[in-house]
CSV table of C-alpha atoms and ligand atoms in Angstrom, one decimal:
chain,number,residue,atom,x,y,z
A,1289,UNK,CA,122.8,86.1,121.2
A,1290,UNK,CA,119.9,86.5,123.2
A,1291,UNK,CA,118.3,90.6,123.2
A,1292,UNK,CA,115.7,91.4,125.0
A,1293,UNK,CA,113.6,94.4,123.7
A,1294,UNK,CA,111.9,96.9,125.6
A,1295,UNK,CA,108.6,98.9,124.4
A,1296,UNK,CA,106.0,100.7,126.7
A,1297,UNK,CA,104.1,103.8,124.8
A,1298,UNK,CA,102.5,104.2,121.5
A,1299,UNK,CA,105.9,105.3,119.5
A,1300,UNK,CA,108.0,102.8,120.5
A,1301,UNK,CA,106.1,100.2,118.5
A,1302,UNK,CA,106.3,101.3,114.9
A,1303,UNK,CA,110.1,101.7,116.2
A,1304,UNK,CA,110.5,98.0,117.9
A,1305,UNK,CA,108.3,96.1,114.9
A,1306,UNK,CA,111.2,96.5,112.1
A,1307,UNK,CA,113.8,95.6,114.4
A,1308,UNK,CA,111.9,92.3,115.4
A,1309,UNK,CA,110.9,91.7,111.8
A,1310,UNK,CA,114.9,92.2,110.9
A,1311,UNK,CA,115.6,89.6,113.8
A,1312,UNK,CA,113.6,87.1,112.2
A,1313,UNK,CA,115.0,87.2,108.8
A,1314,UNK,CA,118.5,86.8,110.2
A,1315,UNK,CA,116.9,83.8,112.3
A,1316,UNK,CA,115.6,82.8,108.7
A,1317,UNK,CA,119.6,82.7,107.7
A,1318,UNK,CA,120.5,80.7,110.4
A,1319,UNK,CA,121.9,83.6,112.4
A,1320,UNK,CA,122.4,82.9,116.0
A,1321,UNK,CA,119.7,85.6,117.1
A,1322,UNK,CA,116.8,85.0,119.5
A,1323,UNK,CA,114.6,88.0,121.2
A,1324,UNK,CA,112.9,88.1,124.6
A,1325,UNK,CA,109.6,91.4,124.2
A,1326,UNK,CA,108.8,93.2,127.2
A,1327,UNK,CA,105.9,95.2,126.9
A,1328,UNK,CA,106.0,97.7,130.2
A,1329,UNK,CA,102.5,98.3,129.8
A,1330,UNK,CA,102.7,102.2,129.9
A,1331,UNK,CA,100.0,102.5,127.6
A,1332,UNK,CA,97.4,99.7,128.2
A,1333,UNK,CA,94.3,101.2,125.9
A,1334,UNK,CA,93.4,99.1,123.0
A,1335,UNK,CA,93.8,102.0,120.7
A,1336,UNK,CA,97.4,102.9,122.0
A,1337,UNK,CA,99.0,99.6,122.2
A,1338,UNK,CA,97.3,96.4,121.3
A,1339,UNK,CA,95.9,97.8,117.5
A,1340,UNK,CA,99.6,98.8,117.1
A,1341,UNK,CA,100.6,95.0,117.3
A,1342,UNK,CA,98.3,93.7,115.5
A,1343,UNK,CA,98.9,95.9,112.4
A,1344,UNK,CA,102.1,96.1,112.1
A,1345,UNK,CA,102.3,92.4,112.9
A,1346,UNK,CA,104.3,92.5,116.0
A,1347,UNK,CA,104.4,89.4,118.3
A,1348,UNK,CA,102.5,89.3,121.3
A,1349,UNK,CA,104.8,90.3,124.1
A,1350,UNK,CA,106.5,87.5,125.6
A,1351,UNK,CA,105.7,89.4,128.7
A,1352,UNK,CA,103.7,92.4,130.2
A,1353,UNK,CA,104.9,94.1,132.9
A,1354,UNK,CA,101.3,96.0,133.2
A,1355,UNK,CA,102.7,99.5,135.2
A,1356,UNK,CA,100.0,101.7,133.9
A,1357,UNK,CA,99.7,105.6,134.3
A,1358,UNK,CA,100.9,107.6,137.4
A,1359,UNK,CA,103.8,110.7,137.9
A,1360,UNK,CA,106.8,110.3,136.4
A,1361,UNK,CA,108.5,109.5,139.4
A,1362,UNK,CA,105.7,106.7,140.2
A,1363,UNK,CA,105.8,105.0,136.6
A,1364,UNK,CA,109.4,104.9,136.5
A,1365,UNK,CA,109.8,103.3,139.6
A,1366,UNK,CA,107.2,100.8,138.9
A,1367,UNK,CA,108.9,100.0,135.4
A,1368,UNK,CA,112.3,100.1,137.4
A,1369,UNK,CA,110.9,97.1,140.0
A,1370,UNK,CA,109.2,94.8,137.6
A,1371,UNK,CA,111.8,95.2,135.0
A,1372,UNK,CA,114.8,94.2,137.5
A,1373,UNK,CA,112.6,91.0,138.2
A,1374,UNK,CA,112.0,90.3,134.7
A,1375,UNK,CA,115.8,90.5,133.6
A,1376,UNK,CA,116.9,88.3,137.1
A,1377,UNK,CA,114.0,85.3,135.7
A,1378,UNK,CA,115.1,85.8,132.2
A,1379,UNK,CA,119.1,86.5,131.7
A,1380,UNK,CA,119.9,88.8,128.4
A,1381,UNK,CA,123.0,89.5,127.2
A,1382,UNK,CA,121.7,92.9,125.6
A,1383,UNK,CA,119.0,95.3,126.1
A,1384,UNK,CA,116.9,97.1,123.6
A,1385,UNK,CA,115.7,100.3,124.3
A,1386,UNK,CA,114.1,103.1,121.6
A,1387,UNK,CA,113.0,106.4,121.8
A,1388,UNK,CA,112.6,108.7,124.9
A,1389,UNK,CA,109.7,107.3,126.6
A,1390,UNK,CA,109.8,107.3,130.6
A,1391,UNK,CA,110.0,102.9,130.0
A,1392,UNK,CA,113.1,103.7,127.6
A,1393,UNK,CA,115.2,105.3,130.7
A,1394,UNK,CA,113.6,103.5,133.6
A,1395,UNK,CA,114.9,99.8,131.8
A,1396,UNK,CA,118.3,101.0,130.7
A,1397,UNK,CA,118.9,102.6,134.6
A,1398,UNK,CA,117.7,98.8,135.3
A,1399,UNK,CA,119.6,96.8,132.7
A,1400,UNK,CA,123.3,98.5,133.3
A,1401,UNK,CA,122.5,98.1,137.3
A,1402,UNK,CA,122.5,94.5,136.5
A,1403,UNK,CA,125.5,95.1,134.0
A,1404,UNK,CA,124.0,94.2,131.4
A,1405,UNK,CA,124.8,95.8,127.6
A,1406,UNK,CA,122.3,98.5,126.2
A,1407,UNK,CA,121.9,99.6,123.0
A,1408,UNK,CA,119.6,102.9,122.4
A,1409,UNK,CA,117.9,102.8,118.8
A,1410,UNK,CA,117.8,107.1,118.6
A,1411,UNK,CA,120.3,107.7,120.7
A,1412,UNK,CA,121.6,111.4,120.5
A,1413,UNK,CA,118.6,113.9,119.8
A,1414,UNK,CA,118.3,116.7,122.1
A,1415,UNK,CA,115.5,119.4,122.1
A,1416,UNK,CA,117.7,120.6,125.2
A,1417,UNK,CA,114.6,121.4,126.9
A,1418,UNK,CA,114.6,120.2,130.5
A,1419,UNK,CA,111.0,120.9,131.0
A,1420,UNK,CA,110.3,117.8,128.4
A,1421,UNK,CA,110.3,114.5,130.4
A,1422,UNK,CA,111.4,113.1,127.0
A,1423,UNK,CA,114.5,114.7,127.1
A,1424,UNK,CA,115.4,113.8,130.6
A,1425,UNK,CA,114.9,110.4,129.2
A,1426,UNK,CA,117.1,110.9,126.5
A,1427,UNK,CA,120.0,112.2,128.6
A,1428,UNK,CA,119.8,109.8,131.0
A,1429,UNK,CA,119.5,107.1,128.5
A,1430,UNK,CA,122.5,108.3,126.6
A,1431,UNK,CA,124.7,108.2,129.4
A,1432,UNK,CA,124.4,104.8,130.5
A,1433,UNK,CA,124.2,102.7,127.0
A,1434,UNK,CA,126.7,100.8,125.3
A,1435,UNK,CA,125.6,100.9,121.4
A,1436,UNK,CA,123.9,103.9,120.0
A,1437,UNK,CA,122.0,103.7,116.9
A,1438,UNK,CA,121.4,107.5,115.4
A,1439,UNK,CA,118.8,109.2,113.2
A,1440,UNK,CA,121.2,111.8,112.1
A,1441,UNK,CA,125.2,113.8,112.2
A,1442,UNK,CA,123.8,116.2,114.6
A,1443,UNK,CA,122.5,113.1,116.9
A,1444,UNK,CA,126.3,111.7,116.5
A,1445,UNK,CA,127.5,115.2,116.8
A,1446,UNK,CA,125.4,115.4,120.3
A,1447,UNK,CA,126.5,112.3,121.4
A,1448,UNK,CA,130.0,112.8,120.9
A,1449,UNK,CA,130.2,116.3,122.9
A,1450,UNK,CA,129.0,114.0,126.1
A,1451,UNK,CA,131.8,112.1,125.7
A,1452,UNK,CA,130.9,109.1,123.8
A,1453,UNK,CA,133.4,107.2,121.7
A,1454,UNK,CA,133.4,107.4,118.2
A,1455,UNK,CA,133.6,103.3,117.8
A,1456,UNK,CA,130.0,102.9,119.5
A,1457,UNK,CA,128.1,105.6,117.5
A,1458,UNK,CA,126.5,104.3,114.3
A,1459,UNK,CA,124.9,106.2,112.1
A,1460,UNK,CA,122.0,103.6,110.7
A,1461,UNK,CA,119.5,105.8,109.9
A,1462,UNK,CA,115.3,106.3,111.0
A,1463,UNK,CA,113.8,102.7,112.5
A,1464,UNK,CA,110.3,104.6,112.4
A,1465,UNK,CA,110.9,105.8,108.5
A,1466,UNK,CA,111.6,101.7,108.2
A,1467,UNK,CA,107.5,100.9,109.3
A,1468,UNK,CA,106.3,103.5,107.3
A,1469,UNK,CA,108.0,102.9,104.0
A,1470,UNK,CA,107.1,98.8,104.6
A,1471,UNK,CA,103.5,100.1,104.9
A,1472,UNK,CA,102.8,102.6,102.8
A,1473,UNK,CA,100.8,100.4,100.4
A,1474,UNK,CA,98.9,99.1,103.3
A,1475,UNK,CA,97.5,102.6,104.8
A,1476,UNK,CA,94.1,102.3,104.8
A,1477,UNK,CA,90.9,104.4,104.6
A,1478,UNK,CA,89.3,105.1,108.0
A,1479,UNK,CA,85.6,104.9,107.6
A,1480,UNK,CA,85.3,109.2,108.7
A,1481,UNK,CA,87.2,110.0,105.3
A,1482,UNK,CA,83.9,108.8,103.6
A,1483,UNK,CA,81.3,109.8,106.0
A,1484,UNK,CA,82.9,113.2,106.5
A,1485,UNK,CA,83.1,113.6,102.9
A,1486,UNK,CA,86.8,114.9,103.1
A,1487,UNK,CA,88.6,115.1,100.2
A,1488,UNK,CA,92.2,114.7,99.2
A,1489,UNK,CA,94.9,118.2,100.6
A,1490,UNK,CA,91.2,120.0,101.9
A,1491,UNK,CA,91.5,119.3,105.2
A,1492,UNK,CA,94.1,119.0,108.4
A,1493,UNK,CA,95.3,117.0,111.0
A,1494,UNK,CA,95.8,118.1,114.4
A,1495,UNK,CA,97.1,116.3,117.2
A,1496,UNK,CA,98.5,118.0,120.3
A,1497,UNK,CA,99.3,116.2,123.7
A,1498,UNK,CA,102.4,117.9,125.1
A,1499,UNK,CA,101.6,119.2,128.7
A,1500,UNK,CA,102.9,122.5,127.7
A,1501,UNK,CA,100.1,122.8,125.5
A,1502,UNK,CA,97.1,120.7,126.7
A,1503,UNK,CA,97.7,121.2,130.5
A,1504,UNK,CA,96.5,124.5,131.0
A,1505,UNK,CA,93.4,124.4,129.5
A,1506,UNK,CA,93.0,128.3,128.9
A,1507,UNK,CA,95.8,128.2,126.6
A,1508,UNK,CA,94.4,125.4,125.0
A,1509,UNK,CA,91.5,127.1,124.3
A,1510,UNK,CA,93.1,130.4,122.8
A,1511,UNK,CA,95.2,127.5,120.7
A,1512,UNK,CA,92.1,125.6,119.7
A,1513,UNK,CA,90.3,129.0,118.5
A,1514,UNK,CA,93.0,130.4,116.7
A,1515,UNK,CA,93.0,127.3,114.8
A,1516,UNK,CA,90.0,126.6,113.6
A,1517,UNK,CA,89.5,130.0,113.0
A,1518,UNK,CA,92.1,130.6,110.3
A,1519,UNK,CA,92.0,127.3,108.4
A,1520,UNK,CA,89.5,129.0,106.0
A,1521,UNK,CA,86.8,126.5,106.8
A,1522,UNK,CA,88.7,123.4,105.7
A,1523,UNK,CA,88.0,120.2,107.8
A,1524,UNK,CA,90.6,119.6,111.2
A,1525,UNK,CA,90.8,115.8,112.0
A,1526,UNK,CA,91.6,115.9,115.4
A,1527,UNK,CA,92.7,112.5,116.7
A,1528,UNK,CA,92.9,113.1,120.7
A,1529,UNK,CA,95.6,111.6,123.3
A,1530,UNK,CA,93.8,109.9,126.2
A,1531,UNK,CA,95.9,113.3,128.2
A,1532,UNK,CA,94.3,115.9,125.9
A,1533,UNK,CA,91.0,113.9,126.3
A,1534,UNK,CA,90.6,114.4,130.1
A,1535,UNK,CA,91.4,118.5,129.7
A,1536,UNK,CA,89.5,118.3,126.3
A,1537,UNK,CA,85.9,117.6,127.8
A,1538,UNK,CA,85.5,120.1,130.0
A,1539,UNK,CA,86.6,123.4,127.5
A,1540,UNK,CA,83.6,123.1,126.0
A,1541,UNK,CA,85.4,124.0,122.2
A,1542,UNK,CA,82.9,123.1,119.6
A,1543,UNK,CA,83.3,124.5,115.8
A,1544,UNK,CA,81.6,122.9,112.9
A,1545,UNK,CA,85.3,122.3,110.9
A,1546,UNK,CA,86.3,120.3,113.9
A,1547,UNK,CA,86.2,116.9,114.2
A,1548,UNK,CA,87.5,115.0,117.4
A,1549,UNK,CA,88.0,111.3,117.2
A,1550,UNK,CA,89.5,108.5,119.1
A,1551,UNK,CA,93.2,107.9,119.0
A,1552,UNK,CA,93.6,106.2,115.3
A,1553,UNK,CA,95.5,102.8,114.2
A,1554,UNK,CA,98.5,103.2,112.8
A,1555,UNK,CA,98.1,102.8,108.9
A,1556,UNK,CA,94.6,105.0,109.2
A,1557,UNK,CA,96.5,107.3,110.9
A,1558,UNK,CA,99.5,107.8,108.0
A,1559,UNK,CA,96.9,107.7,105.5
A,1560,UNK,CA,95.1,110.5,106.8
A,1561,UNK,CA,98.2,112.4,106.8
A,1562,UNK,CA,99.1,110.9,103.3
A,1563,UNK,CA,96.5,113.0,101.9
A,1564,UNK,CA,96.1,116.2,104.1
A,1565,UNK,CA,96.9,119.8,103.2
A,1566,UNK,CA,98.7,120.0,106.4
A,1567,UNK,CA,99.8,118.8,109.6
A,1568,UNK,CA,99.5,120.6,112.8
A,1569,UNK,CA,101.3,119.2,115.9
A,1570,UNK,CA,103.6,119.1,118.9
A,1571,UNK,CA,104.7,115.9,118.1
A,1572,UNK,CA,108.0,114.7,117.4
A,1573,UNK,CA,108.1,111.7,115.7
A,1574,UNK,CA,104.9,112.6,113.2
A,1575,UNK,CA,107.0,115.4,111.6
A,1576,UNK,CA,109.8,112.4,111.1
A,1577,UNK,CA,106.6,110.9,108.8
A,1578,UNK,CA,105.4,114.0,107.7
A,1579,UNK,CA,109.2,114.9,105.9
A,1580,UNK,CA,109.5,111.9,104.0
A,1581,UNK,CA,105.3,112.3,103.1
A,1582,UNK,CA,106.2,115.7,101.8
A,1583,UNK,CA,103.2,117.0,103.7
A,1584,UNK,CA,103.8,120.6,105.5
A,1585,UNK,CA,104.0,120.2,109.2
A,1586,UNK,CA,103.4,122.8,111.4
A,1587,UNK,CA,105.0,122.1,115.0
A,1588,UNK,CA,104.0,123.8,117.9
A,1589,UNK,CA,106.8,123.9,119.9
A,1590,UNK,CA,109.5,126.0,120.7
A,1591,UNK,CA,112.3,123.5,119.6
A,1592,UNK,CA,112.8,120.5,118.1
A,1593,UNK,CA,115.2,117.4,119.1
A,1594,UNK,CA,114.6,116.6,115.2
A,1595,UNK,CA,116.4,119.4,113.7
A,1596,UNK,CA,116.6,117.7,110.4
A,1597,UNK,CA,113.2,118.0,109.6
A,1598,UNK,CA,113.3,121.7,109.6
A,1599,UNK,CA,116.6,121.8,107.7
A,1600,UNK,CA,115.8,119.3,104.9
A,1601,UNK,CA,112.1,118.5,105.2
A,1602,UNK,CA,109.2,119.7,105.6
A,1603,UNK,CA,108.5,120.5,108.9
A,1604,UNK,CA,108.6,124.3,110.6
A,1605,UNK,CA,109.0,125.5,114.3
A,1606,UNK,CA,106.6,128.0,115.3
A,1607,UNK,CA,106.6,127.9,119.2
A,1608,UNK,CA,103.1,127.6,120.7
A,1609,UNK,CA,101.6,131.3,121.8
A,1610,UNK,CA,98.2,131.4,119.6
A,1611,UNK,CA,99.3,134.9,117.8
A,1612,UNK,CA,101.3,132.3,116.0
A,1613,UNK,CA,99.1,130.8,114.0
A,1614,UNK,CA,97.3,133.0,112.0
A,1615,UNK,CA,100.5,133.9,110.1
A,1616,UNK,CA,101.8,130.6,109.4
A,1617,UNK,CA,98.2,129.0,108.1
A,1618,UNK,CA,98.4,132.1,106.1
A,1619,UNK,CA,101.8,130.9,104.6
A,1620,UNK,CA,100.4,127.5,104.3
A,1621,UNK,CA,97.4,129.0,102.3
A,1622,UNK,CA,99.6,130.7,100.0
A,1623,UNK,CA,101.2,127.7,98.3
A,1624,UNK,CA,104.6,128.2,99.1
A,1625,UNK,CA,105.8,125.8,101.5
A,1626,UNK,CA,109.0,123.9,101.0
A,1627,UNK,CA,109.2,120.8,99.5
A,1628,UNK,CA,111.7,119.3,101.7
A,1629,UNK,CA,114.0,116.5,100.6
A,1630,UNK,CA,114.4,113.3,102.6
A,1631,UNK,CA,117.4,113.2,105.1
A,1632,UNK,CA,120.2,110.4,104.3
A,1633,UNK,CA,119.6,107.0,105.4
A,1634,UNK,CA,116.0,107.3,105.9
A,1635,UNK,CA,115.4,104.7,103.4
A,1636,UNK,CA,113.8,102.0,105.3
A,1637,UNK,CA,116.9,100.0,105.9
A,1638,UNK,CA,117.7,101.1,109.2
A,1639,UNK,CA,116.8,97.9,111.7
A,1640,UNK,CA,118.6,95.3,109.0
A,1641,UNK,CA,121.8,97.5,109.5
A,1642,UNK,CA,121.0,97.3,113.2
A,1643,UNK,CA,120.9,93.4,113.0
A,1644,UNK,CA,123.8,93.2,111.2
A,1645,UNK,CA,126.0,95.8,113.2
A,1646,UNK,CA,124.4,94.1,116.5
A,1647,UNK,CA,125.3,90.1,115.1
A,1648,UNK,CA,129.1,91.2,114.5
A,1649,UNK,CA,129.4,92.5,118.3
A,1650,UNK,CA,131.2,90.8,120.7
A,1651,UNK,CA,129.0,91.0,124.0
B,2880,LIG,C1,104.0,109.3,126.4
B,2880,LIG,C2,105.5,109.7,126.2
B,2880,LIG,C3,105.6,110.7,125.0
B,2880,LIG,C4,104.9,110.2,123.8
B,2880,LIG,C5,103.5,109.8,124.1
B,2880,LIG,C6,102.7,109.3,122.9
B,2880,LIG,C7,106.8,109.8,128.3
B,2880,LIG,C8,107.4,110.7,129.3
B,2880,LIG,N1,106.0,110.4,127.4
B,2880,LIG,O1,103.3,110.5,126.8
B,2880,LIG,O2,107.0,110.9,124.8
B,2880,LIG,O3,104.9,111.2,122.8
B,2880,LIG,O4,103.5,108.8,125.2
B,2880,LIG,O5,101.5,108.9,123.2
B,2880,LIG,O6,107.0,108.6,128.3
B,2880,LIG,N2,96.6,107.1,129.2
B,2880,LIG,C9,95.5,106.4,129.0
B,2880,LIG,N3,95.6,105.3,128.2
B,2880,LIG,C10,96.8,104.8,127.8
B,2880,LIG,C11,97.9,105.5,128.1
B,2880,LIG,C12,97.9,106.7,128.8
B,2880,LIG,O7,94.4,106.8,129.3
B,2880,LIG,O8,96.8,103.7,127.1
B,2880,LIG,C13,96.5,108.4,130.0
B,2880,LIG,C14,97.2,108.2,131.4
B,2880,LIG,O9,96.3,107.9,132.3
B,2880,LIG,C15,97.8,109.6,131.6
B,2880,LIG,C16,98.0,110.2,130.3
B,2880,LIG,O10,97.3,109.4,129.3
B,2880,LIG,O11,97.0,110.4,132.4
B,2880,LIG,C17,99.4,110.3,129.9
B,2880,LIG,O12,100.1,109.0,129.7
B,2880,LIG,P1,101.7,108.9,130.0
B,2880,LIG,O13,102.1,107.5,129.6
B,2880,LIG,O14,102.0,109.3,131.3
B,2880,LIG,O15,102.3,109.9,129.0
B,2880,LIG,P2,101.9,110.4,127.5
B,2880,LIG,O16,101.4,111.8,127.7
B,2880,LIG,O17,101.0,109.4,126.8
């Protein structure tokens, strides 16, 4: 069986690298299993791709399709062109696609064109907010695969209401959970921890890069102030998107308890958050980490396609008006946030049930 696997932003790799590393220890058995990576090139910076590879030891890409930034409309077509090109030079009989990025829907729209097979590793989740491009992607994605690997019941739930038949829904579990429980012992110190003299649950993190909160960039600013207004003087790590960046520079937003840094590695990234008091984000895929970390995670947002983490871990929804804020640090500061439990099949076995399901298919 040949696969070919797709990744193009910075979430898709901690999702792709278990699934290769579970290809090569059924090629280790003997298992007829070979993989074809195609990196789409969506994010091209160093500290948003390549340091992603090297540390969570993912081969270099058998190929770049180097498409770079643009509007949605512009990146998926150029993901949509070189990606039909790259699957007419190098026949697959099944495509690997993860997440919601724009490169996970441009190459399944390519792939079944070419009637190929596609499998979607978190298929199902819906924030069932149209204004997300994420969620377009999802949709779109979900309609078209073959296989869908899910995170969760509601996820199978989801995909069932669309129509999808029972007999291609499995329920594997959290590939992302996977990387971070294989790594956990290898999260490392980043050299600010030291020269910032934080110390362990007295600061936050902060990272924020939806356009509904770093577009406009007065909002932003009322956002930003509220923040590092009420978090009683502990230190905010602020890690900043290459999109929040470019808003970023010109609000002029300076506090003392505010630290902005470049984009971090993976493992320094998880160990920061290992050891914060809290999270604060509009992420979606951070408050996956943060519930099986047990840290509190505040998400900006009005909804969540990751429902679980608010049900059974540790994550809560607060929207993203800066009145907000104030209340819920004050919650936080109180010592009474849930504990959260860890949602079932998060265990960091996910991608070897993938292999498995994937090697008993008949494509
Ligand atoms: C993308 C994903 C989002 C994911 C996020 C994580 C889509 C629709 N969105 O959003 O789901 O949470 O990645 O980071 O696929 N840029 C750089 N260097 C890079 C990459 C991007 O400077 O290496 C700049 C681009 O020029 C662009 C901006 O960042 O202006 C946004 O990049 P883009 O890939 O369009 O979407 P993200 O906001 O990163």
């Amino acid at each position: 069986m040949i696969i070919t696997i797709v990744a193009g932003a910075r979430p898709n790799f901690m999702k792709i690298a278990p699934i290769i590393h579970a290809i090569q220890k059924a090629q280790d058995k003997k298992r007829n299993i070979s993989y074809r990576l195609v990196h789409t090139g969506q994010h091209y910076d160093k500290n948003m791709s390549d340091t992603f590879f090297e540390e969570l030891n993912i081969p270099r890409p058998d190929v770049n399709l180097g498409v770079g930034s643009g509007s949605q409309a512009e990146q998926t077509a150029g993901i949509m062109i070189a990606f039909e090109k790259e699957l007419l030079r190098n026949p697959t009989d099944l495509v690997i696609v993860v997440g919601d990025v724009t490169s996970t829907m441009a190459c399944s729209i390519v792939a079944k064109k070419l009637n190929i097979k596609v499998a979607h590793i978190e298929a199902g989740i819906r924030s069932w907010d149209l204004t997300m491009p994420e969620e377009i992607n999802r949709m779109v994605t979900d309609v078209l695969a073959d296989y869908y690997f899910t995170t969760s019941e509601i996820a199978n739930i989801n995909l069932k209401n669309i129509g999808v038949k029972s007999d291609r829904i499995f329920f594997v579990g959290n590939v992302m959970i996977d990387t971070l429980l294989a790594n956990m012992k290898r999260l490392k110190k980043p050299e600010i921890f030291d020269s910032l003299g934080l110390e362990e649950k007295k600061y936050l993190m902060l990272t924020l890069h939806r356009p509904a909160n770093v577009d406009e960039s007065e909002k932003l600013k009322a956002l930003m102030s509220e923040i590092v207004n009420n978090v009683r003087g502990l230190p905010i790590i602020f890690p900043i998107h290459p999109r929040t960046a470019k808003i970023f520079s010109e609000l002029g937003i300076q506090a003392n308890n505010l630290h902005i840094v470049a984009p971090m590695g993976y493992l320094e990234f998880n160990y920061m958050v290992k050891h914060c008091k809290a999270v604060i984000t509009d992420s979606g895929g951070i408050t996956e980490e943060t519930t099986v970390m047990g840290i509190p995670c505040i998400t900006l947002r009005d909804n969540t396609e990751r429902p679980e983490t608010c049900v059974i871990g540790t994550n809560e929804l607060v929207g993203n008006t800066p009145k907000v804020i104030k209340p819920i640090l004050n919650k936080l500061f109180s010592g009474n946030w849930k504990k959260g439990n860890i949602p079932e099949l998060w265990d960091g076995k996910t991608s070897e049930r993938i292999i498995d399901i994937l090697l008993g298919l008949q494509l």
